[in-house]
Amino acid sequence: MHDPTGGLPPRFLRTPEAARLLGLSGRTLEKHRVYGTGPRYRKIGGRVVYALADLQAWADRGLRTSTSDPGPGGVPPARRR
């Protein structure tokens, strides 16, 4: 059987897969999307998909080297600002 992706890893993930990658629930990721606090996403044919690079960039906003490190910003909780 022919593999149309040529064995390439997925470039876009649906909400359940993206949430699993980040260690979040799908519902939490949906809340982030509603409140505008989550990773960038795309709508393709009515489906929400996340690029792996966007998920990584969003997660990297919470990167710290110590508990006293203020970091470059942060990943906000999934609630209204």
PDB file of N, CA and C in Angstrom:
ATOM      1  N   MET A   1       0.835  -1.183   0.000  1.00  0.00           N
ATOM      2  CA  MET A   1       0.000   0.000   0.000  1.00  0.00           C
ATOM      3  C   MET A   1       0.881   1.247   0.000  1.00  0.00           C
ATOM      4  N   HIS A   2       0.532   2.240  -0.773  1.00  0.00           N
ATOM      5  CA  HIS A   2       1.316   3.466  -0.921  1.00  0.00           C
ATOM      6  C   HIS A   2       1.046   4.424   0.234  1.00  0.00           C
ATOM      7  N   ASP A   3       2.107   4.958   0.832  1.00  0.00           N
ATOM      8  CA  ASP A   3       1.999   5.946   1.911  1.00  0.00           C
ATOM      9  C   ASP A   3       2.138   7.337   1.300  1.00  0.00           C
ATOM     10  N   PRO A   4       1.053   8.145   1.235  1.00  0.00           N
ATOM     11  CA  PRO A   4       1.128   9.461   0.586  1.00  0.00           C
ATOM     12  C   PRO A   4       2.038  10.443   1.303  1.00  0.00           C
ATOM     13  N   THR A   5       2.325  10.221   2.582  1.00  0.00           N
ATOM     14  CA  THR A   5       3.191  11.153   3.320  1.00  0.00           C
ATOM     15  C   THR A   5       4.657  10.787   3.167  1.00  0.00           C
ATOM     16  N   GLY A   6       4.936   9.669   2.521  1.00  0.00           N
ATOM     17  CA  GLY A   6       6.321   9.269   2.325  1.00  0.00           C
ATOM     18  C   GLY A   6       7.040   8.948   3.621  1.00  0.00           C
ATOM     19  N   GLY A   7       6.293   8.561   4.657  1.00  0.00           N
ATOM     20  CA  GLY A   7       6.914   8.221   5.928  1.00  0.00           C
ATOM     21  C   GLY A   7       7.271   9.419   6.785  1.00  0.00           C
ATOM     22  N   LEU A   8       6.858  10.610   6.371  1.00  0.00           N
ATOM     23  CA  LEU A   8       7.157  11.817   7.149  1.00  0.00           C
ATOM     24  C   LEU A   8       6.328  11.846   8.428  1.00  0.00           C
ATOM     25  N   PRO A   9       6.855  12.428   9.501  1.00  0.00           N
ATOM     26  CA  PRO A   9       6.053  12.565  10.720  1.00  0.00           C
ATOM     27  C   PRO A   9       4.927  13.572  10.478  1.00  0.00           C
ATOM     28  N   PRO A  10       3.865  13.502  11.265  1.00  0.00           N
ATOM     29  CA  PRO A  10       2.746  14.440  11.068  1.00  0.00           C
ATOM     30  C   PRO A  10       3.188  15.871  11.333  1.00  0.00           C
ATOM     31  N   ARG A  11       2.707  16.777  10.507  1.00  0.00           N
ATOM     32  CA  ARG A  11       3.028  18.198  10.695  1.00  0.00           C
ATOM     33  C   ARG A  11       1.938  18.908  11.467  1.00  0.00           C
ATOM     34  N   PHE A  12       0.719  18.365  11.408  1.00  0.00           N
ATOM     35  CA  PHE A  12      -0.416  18.972  12.098  1.00  0.00           C
ATOM     36  C   PHE A  12      -1.100  17.928  12.968  1.00  0.00           C
ATOM     37  N   LEU A  13      -1.544  18.356  14.136  1.00  0.00           N
ATOM     38  CA  LEU A  13      -2.229  17.468  15.062  1.00  0.00           C
ATOM     39  C   LEU A  13      -3.615  18.018  15.360  1.00  0.00           C
ATOM     40  N   ARG A  14      -4.576  17.137  15.507  1.00  0.00           N
ATOM     41  CA  ARG A  14      -5.910  17.530  15.952  1.00  0.00           C
ATOM     42  C   ARG A  14      -5.848  17.763  17.456  1.00  0.00           C
ATOM     43  N   THR A  15      -6.909  18.317  18.022  1.00  0.00           N
ATOM     44  CA  THR A  15      -6.922  18.699  19.436  1.00  0.00           C
ATOM     45  C   THR A  15      -6.545  17.557  20.384  1.00  0.00           C
ATOM     46  N   PRO A  16      -7.112  16.353  20.247  1.00  0.00           N
ATOM     47  CA  PRO A  16      -6.739  15.298  21.203  1.00  0.00           C
ATOM     48  C   PRO A  16      -5.250  14.942  21.172  1.00  0.00           C
ATOM     49  N   GLU A  17      -4.681  14.867  19.970  1.00  0.00           N
ATOM     50  CA  GLU A  17      -3.261  14.531  19.860  1.00  0.00           C
ATOM     51  C   GLU A  17      -2.385  15.662  20.380  1.00  0.00           C
ATOM     52  N   ALA A  18      -2.765  16.917  20.073  1.00  0.00           N
ATOM     53  CA  ALA A  18      -2.002  18.072  20.549  1.00  0.00           C
ATOM     54  C   ALA A  18      -2.034  18.143  22.073  1.00  0.00           C
ATOM     55  N   ALA A  19      -3.205  17.896  22.647  1.00  0.00           N
ATOM     56  CA  ALA A  19      -3.329  17.924  24.103  1.00  0.00           C
ATOM     57  C   ALA A  19      -2.476  16.838  24.732  1.00  0.00           C
ATOM     58  N   ARG A  20      -2.475  15.657  24.154  1.00  0.00           N
ATOM     59  CA  ARG A  20      -1.664  14.555  24.673  1.00  0.00           C
ATOM     60  C   ARG A  20      -0.177  14.907  24.613  1.00  0.00           C
ATOM     61  N   LEU A  21       0.239  15.528  23.510  1.00  0.00           N
ATOM     62  CA  LEU A  21       1.630  15.938  23.357  1.00  0.00           C
ATOM     63  C   LEU A  21       2.049  16.919  24.457  1.00  0.00           C
ATOM     64  N   LEU A  22       1.138  17.836  24.813  1.00  0.00           N
ATOM     65  CA  LEU A  22       1.438  18.860  25.824  1.00  0.00           C
ATOM     66  C   LEU A  22       1.186  18.379  27.248  1.00  0.00           C
ATOM     67  N   GLY A  23       0.559  17.216  27.397  1.00  0.00           N
ATOM     68  CA  GLY A  23       0.238  16.722  28.730  1.00  0.00           C
ATOM     69  C   GLY A  23      -0.965  17.400  29.330  1.00  0.00           C
ATOM     70  N   LEU A  24      -1.865  17.885  28.479  1.00  0.00           N
ATOM     71  CA  LEU A  24      -3.084  18.559  28.915  1.00  0.00           C
ATOM     72  C   LEU A  24      -4.289  17.728  28.497  1.00  0.00           C
ATOM     73  N   SER A  25      -5.447  18.078  29.029  1.00  0.00           N
ATOM     74  CA  SER A  25      -6.668  17.453  28.541  1.00  0.00           C
ATOM     75  C   SER A  25      -7.116  18.199  27.284  1.00  0.00           C
ATOM     76  N   GLY A  26      -7.863  17.524  26.456  1.00  0.00           N
ATOM     77  CA  GLY A  26      -8.402  18.170  25.262  1.00  0.00           C
ATOM     78  C   GLY A  26      -9.274  19.356  25.621  1.00  0.00           C
ATOM     79  N   ARG A  27     -10.031  19.232  26.704  1.00  0.00           N
ATOM     80  CA  ARG A  27     -10.912  20.316  27.142  1.00  0.00           C
ATOM     81  C   ARG A  27     -10.105  21.549  27.552  1.00  0.00           C
ATOM     82  N   THR A  28      -8.984  21.344  28.221  1.00  0.00           N
ATOM     83  CA  THR A  28      -8.143  22.477  28.611  1.00  0.00           C
ATOM     84  C   THR A  28      -7.613  23.188  27.375  1.00  0.00           C
ATOM     85  N   LEU A  29      -7.197  22.432  26.380  1.00  0.00           N
ATOM     86  CA  LEU A  29      -6.704  23.040  25.142  1.00  0.00           C
ATOM     87  C   LEU A  29      -7.828  23.805  24.437  1.00  0.00           C
ATOM     88  N   GLU A  30      -9.051  23.269  24.473  1.00  0.00           N
ATOM     89  CA  GLU A  30     -10.199  23.979  23.897  1.00  0.00           C
ATOM     90  C   GLU A  30     -10.447  25.290  24.635  1.00  0.00           C
ATOM     91  N   LYS A  31     -10.353  25.284  25.955  1.00  0.00           N
ATOM     92  CA  LYS A  31     -10.539  26.514  26.742  1.00  0.00           C
ATOM     93  C   LYS A  31      -9.473  27.537  26.384  1.00  0.00           C
ATOM     94  N   HIS A  32      -8.226  27.094  26.239  1.00  0.00           N
ATOM     95  CA  HIS A  32      -7.162  28.011  25.829  1.00  0.00           C
ATOM     96  C   HIS A  32      -7.506  28.644  24.487  1.00  0.00           C
ATOM     97  N   ARG A  33      -8.071  27.871  23.590  1.00  0.00           N
ATOM     98  CA  ARG A  33      -8.437  28.387  22.268  1.00  0.00           C
ATOM     99  C   ARG A  33      -9.530  29.443  22.396  1.00  0.00           C
ATOM    100  N   VAL A  34     -10.533  29.192  23.228  1.00  0.00           N
ATOM    101  CA  VAL A  34     -11.637  30.141  23.424  1.00  0.00           C
ATOM    102  C   VAL A  34     -11.140  31.448  24.037  1.00  0.00           C
ATOM    103  N   TYR A  35     -10.258  31.349  25.035  1.00  0.00           N
ATOM    104  CA  TYR A  35      -9.789  32.535  25.749  1.00  0.00           C
ATOM    105  C   TYR A  35      -8.622  33.229  25.067  1.00  0.00           C
ATOM    106  N   GLY A  36      -8.087  32.628  24.027  1.00  0.00           N
ATOM    107  CA  GLY A  36      -6.971  33.251  23.323  1.00  0.00           C
ATOM    108  C   GLY A  36      -5.646  33.139  24.054  1.00  0.00           C
ATOM    109  N   THR A  37      -5.538  32.169  24.953  1.00  0.00           N
ATOM    110  CA  THR A  37      -4.311  32.017  25.733  1.00  0.00           C
ATOM    111  C   THR A  37      -3.477  30.821  25.280  1.00  0.00           C
ATOM    112  N   GLY A  38      -3.950  30.092  24.303  1.00  0.00           N
ATOM    113  CA  GLY A  38      -3.286  28.864  23.890  1.00  0.00           C
ATOM    114  C   GLY A  38      -2.383  29.029  22.692  1.00  0.00           C
ATOM    115  N   PRO A  39      -1.908  27.909  22.178  1.00  0.00           N
ATOM    116  CA  PRO A  39      -1.038  27.939  21.004  1.00  0.00           C
ATOM    117  C   PRO A  39      -1.810  28.336  19.757  1.00  0.00           C
ATOM    118  N   ARG A  40      -1.089  28.821  18.767  1.00  0.00           N
ATOM    119  CA  ARG A  40      -1.718  29.167  17.492  1.00  0.00           C
ATOM    120  C   ARG A  40      -2.289  27.907  16.862  1.00  0.00           C
ATOM    121  N   TYR A  41      -3.380  28.072  16.154  1.00  0.00           N
ATOM    122  CA  TYR A  41      -4.007  26.930  15.495  1.00  0.00           C
ATOM    123  C   TYR A  41      -4.519  27.356  14.128  1.00  0.00           C
ATOM    124  N   ARG A  42      -4.899  26.373  13.356  1.00  0.00           N
ATOM    125  CA  ARG A  42      -5.449  26.627  12.027  1.00  0.00           C
ATOM    126  C   ARG A  42      -6.792  25.934  11.905  1.00  0.00           C
ATOM    127  N   LYS A  43      -7.666  26.507  11.080  1.00  0.00           N
ATOM    128  CA  LYS A  43      -8.928  25.848  10.755  1.00  0.00           C
ATOM    129  C   LYS A  43      -8.817  25.401   9.307  1.00  0.00           C
ATOM    130  N   ILE A  44      -8.892  24.106   9.105  1.00  0.00           N
ATOM    131  CA  ILE A  44      -8.807  23.540   7.763  1.00  0.00           C
ATOM    132  C   ILE A  44     -10.050  22.697   7.553  1.00  0.00           C
ATOM    133  N   GLY A  45     -10.901  23.144   6.653  1.00  0.00           N
ATOM    134  CA  GLY A  45     -12.129  22.405   6.386  1.00  0.00           C
ATOM    135  C   GLY A  45     -13.014  22.252   7.603  1.00  0.00           C
ATOM    136  N   GLY A  46     -13.048  23.246   8.466  1.00  0.00           N
ATOM    137  CA  GLY A  46     -13.866  23.189   9.670  1.00  0.00           C
ATOM    138  C   GLY A  46     -13.212  22.453  10.824  1.00  0.00           C
ATOM    139  N   ARG A  47     -12.019  21.921  10.612  1.00  0.00           N
ATOM    140  CA  ARG A  47     -11.300  21.199  11.666  1.00  0.00           C
ATOM    141  C   ARG A  47     -10.198  22.085  12.236  1.00  0.00           C
ATOM    142  N   VAL A  48      -9.994  21.966  13.522  1.00  0.00           N
ATOM    143  CA  VAL A  48      -8.912  22.695  14.189  1.00  0.00           C
ATOM    144  C   VAL A  48      -7.680  21.802  14.190  1.00  0.00           C
ATOM    145  N   VAL A  49      -6.573  22.346  13.715  1.00  0.00           N
ATOM    146  CA  VAL A  49      -5.305  21.610  13.732  1.00  0.00           C
ATOM    147  C   VAL A  49      -4.213  22.520  14.266  1.00  0.00           C
ATOM    148  N   TYR A  50      -3.237  21.886  14.887  1.00  0.00           N
ATOM    149  CA  TYR A  50      -2.105  22.594  15.471  1.00  0.00           C
ATOM    150  C   TYR A  50      -0.832  22.135  14.781  1.00  0.00           C
ATOM    151  N   ALA A  51       0.012  23.083  14.403  1.00  0.00           N
ATOM    152  CA  ALA A  51       1.323  22.738  13.848  1.00  0.00           C
ATOM    153  C   ALA A  51       2.242  22.368  15.007  1.00  0.00           C
ATOM    154  N   LEU A  52       3.066  21.371  14.798  1.00  0.00           N
ATOM    155  CA  LEU A  52       3.999  20.953  15.845  1.00  0.00           C
ATOM    156  C   LEU A  52       4.886  22.108  16.295  1.00  0.00           C
ATOM    157  N   ALA A  53       5.332  22.931  15.359  1.00  0.00           N
ATOM    158  CA  ALA A  53       6.199  24.068  15.701  1.00  0.00           C
ATOM    159  C   ALA A  53       5.468  25.076  16.591  1.00  0.00           C
ATOM    160  N   ASP A  54       4.173  25.296  16.349  1.00  0.00           N
ATOM    161  CA  ASP A  54       3.400  26.233  17.173  1.00  0.00           C
ATOM    162  C   ASP A  54       3.201  25.693  18.586  1.00  0.00           C
ATOM    163  N   LEU A  55       2.977  24.393  18.706  1.00  0.00           N
ATOM    164  CA  LEU A  55       2.836  23.782  20.030  1.00  0.00           C
ATOM    165  C   LEU A  55       4.143  23.902  20.809  1.00  0.00           C
ATOM    166  N   GLN A  56       5.247  23.651  20.131  1.00  0.00           N
ATOM    167  CA  GLN A  56       6.560  23.737  20.775  1.00  0.00           C
ATOM    168  C   GLN A  56       6.855  25.174  21.212  1.00  0.00           C
ATOM    169  N   ALA A  57       6.557  26.148  20.346  1.00  0.00           N
ATOM    170  CA  ALA A  57       6.809  27.557  20.670  1.00  0.00           C
ATOM    171  C   ALA A  57       5.971  27.998  21.870  1.00  0.00           C
ATOM    172  N   TRP A  58       4.726  27.556  21.926  1.00  0.00           N
ATOM    173  CA  TRP A  58       3.850  27.927  23.040  1.00  0.00           C
ATOM    174  C   TRP A  58       4.366  27.306  24.339  1.00  0.00           C
ATOM    175  N   ALA A  59       4.740  26.043  24.287  1.00  0.00           N
ATOM    176  CA  ALA A  59       5.260  25.376  25.480  1.00  0.00           C
ATOM    177  C   ALA A  59       6.574  26.010  25.934  1.00  0.00           C
ATOM    178  N   ASP A  60       7.392  26.454  24.988  1.00  0.00           N
ATOM    179  CA  ASP A  60       8.678  27.067  25.323  1.00  0.00           C
ATOM    180  C   ASP A  60       8.524  28.401  26.050  1.00  0.00           C
ATOM    181  N   ARG A  61       7.348  29.018  25.952  1.00  0.00           N
ATOM    182  CA  ARG A  61       7.126  30.266  26.696  1.00  0.00           C
ATOM    183  C   ARG A  61       7.201  30.028  28.201  1.00  0.00           C
ATOM    184  N   GLY A  62       6.993  28.802  28.637  1.00  0.00           N
ATOM    185  CA  GLY A  62       7.063  28.477  30.056  1.00  0.00           C
ATOM    186  C   GLY A  62       8.416  27.945  30.489  1.00  0.00           C
ATOM    187  N   LEU A  63       9.400  28.002  29.597  1.00  0.00           N
ATOM    188  CA  LEU A  63      10.729  27.474  29.880  1.00  0.00           C
ATOM    189  C   LEU A  63      11.426  28.282  30.966  1.00  0.00           C
ATOM    190  N   ARG A  64      11.948  27.582  31.968  1.00  0.00           N
ATOM    191  CA  ARG A  64      12.662  28.215  33.077  1.00  0.00           C
ATOM    192  C   ARG A  64      13.905  27.393  33.399  1.00  0.00           C
ATOM    193  N   THR A  65      14.895  28.033  34.022  1.00  0.00           N
ATOM    194  CA  THR A  65      16.092  27.312  34.463  1.00  0.00           C
ATOM    195  C   THR A  65      16.119  27.134  35.976  1.00  0.00           C
ATOM    196  N   SER A  66      15.316  27.908  36.694  1.00  0.00           N
ATOM    197  CA  SER A  66      15.223  27.770  38.143  1.00  0.00           C
ATOM    198  C   SER A  66      13.897  28.343  38.610  1.00  0.00           C
ATOM    199  N   THR A  67      13.575  28.138  39.879  1.00  0.00           N
ATOM    200  CA  THR A  67      12.319  28.660  40.410  1.00  0.00           C
ATOM    201  C   THR A  67      12.328  30.180  40.521  1.00  0.00           C
ATOM    202  N   SER A  68      13.507  30.793  40.537  1.00  0.00           N
ATOM    203  CA  SER A  68      13.591  32.249  40.623  1.00  0.00           C
ATOM    204  C   SER A  68      13.729  32.914  39.252  1.00  0.00           C
ATOM    205  N   ASP A  69      13.799  32.119  38.208  1.00  0.00           N
ATOM    206  CA  ASP A  69      13.931  32.631  36.843  1.00  0.00           C
ATOM    207  C   ASP A  69      12.587  33.190  36.375  1.00  0.00           C
ATOM    208  N   PRO A  70      12.500  34.517  36.078  1.00  0.00           N
ATOM    209  CA  PRO A  70      11.224  35.075  35.625  1.00  0.00           C
ATOM    210  C   PRO A  70      10.850  34.607  34.229  1.00  0.00           C
ATOM    211  N   GLY A  71      11.833  34.197  33.447  1.00  0.00           N
ATOM    212  CA  GLY A  71      11.555  33.698  32.105  1.00  0.00           C
ATOM    213  C   GLY A  71      11.110  34.777  31.143  1.00  0.00           C
ATOM    214  N   PRO A  72      10.911  34.409  29.895  1.00  0.00           N
ATOM    215  CA  PRO A  72      10.549  35.379  28.870  1.00  0.00           C
ATOM    216  C   PRO A  72       9.085  35.797  28.898  1.00  0.00           C
ATOM    217  N   GLY A  73       8.268  35.132  29.618  1.00  0.00           N
ATOM    218  CA  GLY A  73       6.833  35.417  29.655  1.00  0.00           C
ATOM    219  C   GLY A  73       6.167  34.363  30.497  1.00  0.00           C
ATOM    220  N   GLY A  74       5.495  33.483  29.840  1.00  0.00           N
ATOM    221  CA  GLY A  74       4.871  32.389  30.566  1.00  0.00           C
ATOM    222  C   GLY A  74       3.670  31.872  29.816  1.00  0.00           C
ATOM    223  N   VAL A  75       3.225  30.736  30.244  1.00  0.00           N
ATOM    224  CA  VAL A  75       2.026  30.122  29.679  1.00  0.00           C
ATOM    225  C   VAL A  75       0.908  30.408  30.685  1.00  0.00           C
ATOM    226  N   PRO A  76      -0.073  31.228  30.311  1.00  0.00           N
ATOM    227  CA  PRO A  76      -1.132  31.576  31.244  1.00  0.00           C
ATOM    228  C   PRO A  76      -2.095  30.405  31.459  1.00  0.00           C
ATOM    229  N   PRO A  77      -2.834  30.448  32.558  1.00  0.00           N
ATOM    230  CA  PRO A  77      -3.862  29.417  32.754  1.00  0.00           C
ATOM    231  C   PRO A  77      -4.992  29.605  31.743  1.00  0.00           C
ATOM    232  N   ALA A  78      -5.778  28.565  31.573  1.00  0.00           N
ATOM    233  CA  ALA A  78      -6.899  28.613  30.632  1.00  0.00           C
ATOM    234  C   ALA A  78      -8.100  29.266  31.264  1.00  0.00           C
ATOM    235  N   ARG A  79      -8.059  30.590  31.344  1.00  0.00           N
ATOM    236  CA  ARG A  79      -9.205  31.357  31.843  1.00  0.00           C
ATOM    237  C   ARG A  79      -9.166  32.744  31.263  1.00  0.00           C
ATOM    238  N   ARG A  80     -10.261  33.438  31.423  1.00  0.00           N
ATOM    239  CA  ARG A  80     -10.358  34.785  30.853  1.00  0.00           C
ATOM    240  C   ARG A  80      -9.270  35.679  31.429  1.00  0.00           C
ATOM    241  N   ARG A  81      -8.775  36.562  30.578  1.00  0.00           N
ATOM    242  CA  ARG A  81      -7.733  37.498  31.024  1.00  0.00           C
ATOM    243  C   ARG A  81      -8.348  38.663  31.730  1.00  0.00           C
TER     244      ARG A  81
END
